């Protein structure tokens, strides 16, 4: 079996810009406001990683960290059935595909890291072809009943995720919600670290509250950052950070077959 360095998104312009897709061994972050399509993107990627190789998939398992209980196997199967009817019409295939996605719902960052320690073995055996964290901010949010981790401990978790990606060569796709353009919206992150204030400029247009929540270490740990946003009713996917691509923006839509450019 071919072990390439990317998992193609099947979004043509994007795969070209990223020289093949979401790269193995590094962190790729999807940021955008609520409802823009981050989870829809993740569901499609989970599907693509689990599909048989002859259909352009990686024939692998997927670990889906569902920190906000937003994973929907029904929606994933809907995306699969309308994108790849020939596979999903086969008896038992929808179930088989869904069975390849291991969905975990940790309630804190340390619970998440503990579960990953256990899963490390299968990560290292290359059975797992994609690790999704939807979302990172939710994992550290006080809304999930946990005390906010201190920056030092957060730094440890970030290093752990990054080194896991490096050692296992698994692509890690992480979502994070940012506020929409409306200034009057309530803050989504309820704790801050003022020591980051000086770094906000360097974080480019990165949401200041997200930086406050995750710290500048996180912004730097991410190799590729894709920003999803809406302008005048049109959704756009922007390559905001990439070692290979210049900043690019692609209009996209979401249909029954998922996200497409
Ligand atoms: P959050 O930050 O709240 O998790 P998100 O960025 O993950 O938001 P998604 O759940 O990925 O947002 O996207 C939700 C949007 O996807 C819906 O508002 C809708 O526009 C679109 N969508 C979901 N299912 C379908 C479908 N079956 N057909 C068309 N569009 C759909
Ligand atoms: Mg979501």
Short mmCIF file of N, CA, C and O in Angstrom, two decimals, residues 192-245:
data_model
loop_
_atom_site.label_atom_id
_atom_site.label_comp_id
_atom_site.label_asym_id
_atom_site.label_seq_id
_atom_site.Cartn_x
_atom_site.Cartn_y
_atom_site.Cartn_z
N UNK A 192 -8.29 34.15 30.28
CA UNK A 192 -7.30 34.88 29.51
C UNK A 192 -5.94 34.75 30.16
O UNK A 192 -5.83 34.51 31.34
N UNK A 193 -4.93 34.92 29.35
CA UNK A 193 -3.58 35.00 29.89
C UNK A 193 -2.98 36.28 29.33
O UNK A 193 -2.64 36.36 28.17
N UNK A 194 -2.91 37.28 30.18
CA UNK A 194 -2.50 38.59 29.70
C UNK A 194 -1.05 38.60 29.22
O UNK A 194 -0.63 39.49 28.50
N UNK A 195 -0.28 37.56 29.57
CA UNK A 195 1.11 37.52 29.14
C UNK A 195 1.22 37.38 27.62
O UNK A 195 2.27 37.58 27.04
N UNK A 196 0.10 37.01 26.97
CA UNK A 196 0.12 36.87 25.52
C UNK A 196 -0.09 38.18 24.79
O UNK A 196 0.05 38.23 23.58
N UNK A 197 -0.47 39.20 25.53
CA UNK A 197 -0.91 40.44 24.89
C UNK A 197 0.09 40.96 23.86
O UNK A 197 -0.28 41.36 22.77
N UNK A 198 1.37 40.91 24.19
CA UNK A 198 2.38 41.43 23.30
C UNK A 198 2.55 40.63 22.02
O UNK A 198 3.10 41.11 21.04
N UNK A 199 2.05 39.40 22.04
CA UNK A 199 2.21 38.53 20.88
C UNK A 199 1.05 38.63 19.90
O UNK A 199 1.10 38.05 18.82
N UNK A 200 0.02 39.34 20.28
CA UNK A 200 -1.18 39.35 19.45
C UNK A 200 -0.90 39.89 18.05
O UNK A 200 -1.43 39.40 17.07
N UNK A 201 -0.06 40.91 17.97
CA UNK A 201 0.27 41.49 16.67
C UNK A 201 0.87 40.43 15.75
O UNK A 201 0.47 40.27 14.62
N UNK A 202 1.81 39.68 16.30
CA UNK A 202 2.52 38.68 15.50
C UNK A 202 1.61 37.53 15.10
O UNK A 202 1.90 36.81 14.17
N UNK A 203 0.53 37.35 15.83
CA UNK A 203 -0.39 36.25 15.51
C UNK A 203 -1.22 36.57 14.27
O UNK A 203 -2.12 35.85 13.91
N UNK A 204 -0.89 37.67 13.60
CA UNK A 204 -1.59 38.07 12.38
C UNK A 204 -3.04 38.32 12.72
O UNK A 204 -3.34 38.89 13.75
N UNK A 205 -3.97 37.83 11.91
CA UNK A 205 -5.37 38.11 12.19
C UNK A 205 -6.00 37.05 13.09
O UNK A 205 -7.20 36.93 13.19
N UNK A 206 -5.17 36.25 13.69
CA UNK A 206 -5.63 35.19 14.58
C UNK A 206 -6.48 35.80 15.69
O UNK A 206 -6.13 36.81 16.27
N UNK A 207 -7.60 35.19 15.95
CA UNK A 207 -8.53 35.74 16.93
C UNK A 207 -7.86 35.92 18.29
O UNK A 207 -7.30 34.98 18.84
N UNK A 208 -7.97 37.14 18.81
CA UNK A 208 -7.24 37.43 20.04
C UNK A 208 -7.74 36.59 21.22
O UNK A 208 -6.99 36.22 22.10
N UNK A 209 -9.04 36.27 21.19
CA UNK A 209 -9.56 35.46 22.29
C UNK A 209 -9.08 34.00 22.20
O UNK A 209 -8.89 33.33 23.20
N UNK A 210 -8.89 33.57 20.94
CA UNK A 210 -8.38 32.22 20.76
C UNK A 210 -6.93 32.15 21.23
O UNK A 210 -6.51 31.19 21.87
N UNK A 211 -6.18 33.20 20.91
CA UNK A 211 -4.80 33.27 21.37
C UNK A 211 -4.78 33.32 22.90
O UNK A 211 -3.98 32.64 23.55
N UNK A 212 -5.73 34.08 23.46
CA UNK A 212 -5.80 34.17 24.92
C UNK A 212 -6.07 32.81 25.52
O UNK A 212 -5.52 32.44 26.56
N UNK A 213 -6.92 32.03 24.84
CA UNK A 213 -7.29 30.72 25.38
C UNK A 213 -6.19 29.69 25.17
O UNK A 213 -5.85 28.95 26.08
N UNK A 214 -5.64 29.64 23.97
CA UNK A 214 -4.71 28.57 23.63
C UNK A 214 -3.25 28.99 23.76
O UNK A 214 -2.37 28.14 23.80
N UNK A 215 -3.01 30.27 23.78
CA UNK A 215 -1.64 30.73 23.93
C UNK A 215 -0.92 30.81 22.59
O UNK A 215 -1.29 30.15 21.62
N UNK A 216 0.10 31.62 22.54
CA UNK A 216 0.85 31.83 21.31
C UNK A 216 1.60 30.55 20.91
O UNK A 216 1.88 30.32 19.74
N UNK A 217 1.89 29.68 21.87
CA UNK A 217 2.54 28.40 21.55
C UNK A 217 1.72 27.59 20.57
O UNK A 217 2.25 26.90 19.72
N UNK A 218 0.41 27.68 20.77
CA UNK A 218 -0.48 26.92 19.89
C UNK A 218 -0.39 27.47 18.46
O UNK A 218 -0.24 26.72 17.50
N UNK A 219 -0.49 28.79 18.34
CA UNK A 219 -0.43 29.42 17.02
C UNK A 219 0.84 29.00 16.28
O UNK A 219 0.82 28.79 15.07
N UNK A 220 1.91 28.83 17.02
CA UNK A 220 3.19 28.45 16.40
C UNK A 220 3.32 26.95 16.17
O UNK A 220 4.09 26.53 15.32
N UNK A 221 2.57 26.16 16.93
CA UNK A 221 2.64 24.70 16.78
C UNK A 221 1.95 24.22 15.51
O UNK A 221 2.22 23.14 15.01
N UNK A 222 1.08 25.08 14.99
CA UNK A 222 0.28 24.73 13.81
C UNK A 222 1.08 24.99 12.53
O UNK A 222 1.62 26.08 12.36
N UNK A 223 1.17 23.99 11.66
CA UNK A 223 1.92 24.15 10.41
C UNK A 223 1.06 24.78 9.31
O UNK A 223 1.52 25.64 8.57
N UNK A 224 -0.18 24.30 9.22
CA UNK A 224 -1.10 24.86 8.22
C UNK A 224 -2.34 25.38 8.92
O UNK A 224 -2.90 24.70 9.79
N UNK A 225 -2.73 26.58 8.59
CA UNK A 225 -3.98 27.13 9.13
C UNK A 225 -4.91 27.49 7.99
O UNK A 225 -4.55 28.26 7.11
N UNK A 226 -6.09 26.87 8.03
CA UNK A 226 -7.13 27.17 7.05
C UNK A 226 -8.22 27.95 7.76
O UNK A 226 -8.69 27.52 8.82
N UNK A 227 -8.58 29.09 7.21
CA UNK A 227 -9.61 29.92 7.84
C UNK A 227 -10.88 29.83 7.00
O UNK A 227 -10.86 30.04 5.79
N UNK A 228 -11.98 29.49 7.66
CA UNK A 228 -13.29 29.46 6.99
C UNK A 228 -14.04 30.72 7.41
O UNK A 228 -14.10 31.04 8.59
N UNK A 229 -14.59 31.41 6.42
CA UNK A 229 -15.36 32.61 6.77
C UNK A 229 -16.44 32.88 5.74
O UNK A 229 -16.42 32.31 4.65
N UNK A 230 -17.38 33.73 6.10
CA UNK A 230 -18.47 34.08 5.19
C UNK A 230 -18.46 35.58 4.96
O UNK A 230 -18.23 36.37 5.88
N UNK A 231 -18.66 35.94 3.67
CA UNK A 231 -18.79 37.35 3.31
C UNK A 231 -19.93 37.48 2.32
O UNK A 231 -19.93 36.79 1.31
N UNK A 232 -20.86 38.35 2.63
CA UNK A 232 -22.04 38.58 1.77
C UNK A 232 -22.68 37.26 1.33
O UNK A 232 -22.95 37.05 0.15
N UNK A 233 -22.88 36.38 2.30
CA UNK A 233 -23.59 35.14 2.01
C UNK A 233 -22.77 34.07 1.31
O UNK A 233 -23.26 32.98 1.05
N UNK A 234 -21.52 34.37 0.98
CA UNK A 234 -20.65 33.38 0.34
C UNK A 234 -19.61 32.89 1.35
O UNK A 234 -18.99 33.69 2.03
N UNK A 235 -19.45 31.56 1.41
CA UNK A 235 -18.42 31.01 2.30
C UNK A 235 -17.09 30.94 1.57
O UNK A 235 -17.04 30.61 0.38
N UNK A 236 -16.01 31.22 2.30
CA UNK A 236 -14.66 31.14 1.73
C UNK A 236 -13.77 30.29 2.62
O UNK A 236 -13.87 30.33 3.84
N UNK A 237 -12.88 29.56 1.97
CA UNK A 237 -11.84 28.81 2.67
C UNK A 237 -10.52 29.47 2.29
O UNK A 237 -10.17 29.56 1.12
N UNK A 238 -9.80 29.95 3.30
CA UNK A 238 -8.54 30.64 3.04
C UNK A 238 -7.36 29.84 3.57
O UNK A 238 -7.40 29.32 4.69
N UNK A 239 -6.33 29.76 2.76
CA UNK A 239 -5.07 29.21 3.24
C UNK A 239 -4.35 30.37 3.92
O UNK A 239 -3.80 31.24 3.25
N UNK A 240 -4.41 30.43 5.25
CA UNK A 240 -3.88 31.59 5.97
C UNK A 240 -2.43 31.39 6.38
O UNK A 240 -1.68 32.34 6.56
N UNK A 241 -2.06 30.12 6.56
CA UNK A 241 -0.67 29.83 6.92
C UNK A 241 -0.29 28.51 6.28
O UNK A 241 -1.01 27.52 6.42
N UNK A 242 0.80 28.50 5.56
CA UNK A 242 1.29 27.28 4.93
C UNK A 242 2.73 27.50 4.53
O UNK A 242 3.08 28.56 4.01
N UNK A 243 3.59 26.49 4.76
CA UNK A 243 4.99 26.65 4.33
C UNK A 243 5.12 26.60 2.82
O UNK A 243 6.15 26.99 2.27
N UNK A 244 4.08 26.13 2.12
CA UNK A 244 4.18 25.91 0.68
C UNK A 244 3.34 26.87 -0.15
O UNK A 244 3.67 27.17 -1.28
N UNK A 245 2.22 27.31 0.42
CA UNK A 245 1.26 28.06 -0.39
C UNK A 245 1.25 29.54 -0.02
O UNK A 245 1.37 29.90 1.15
#
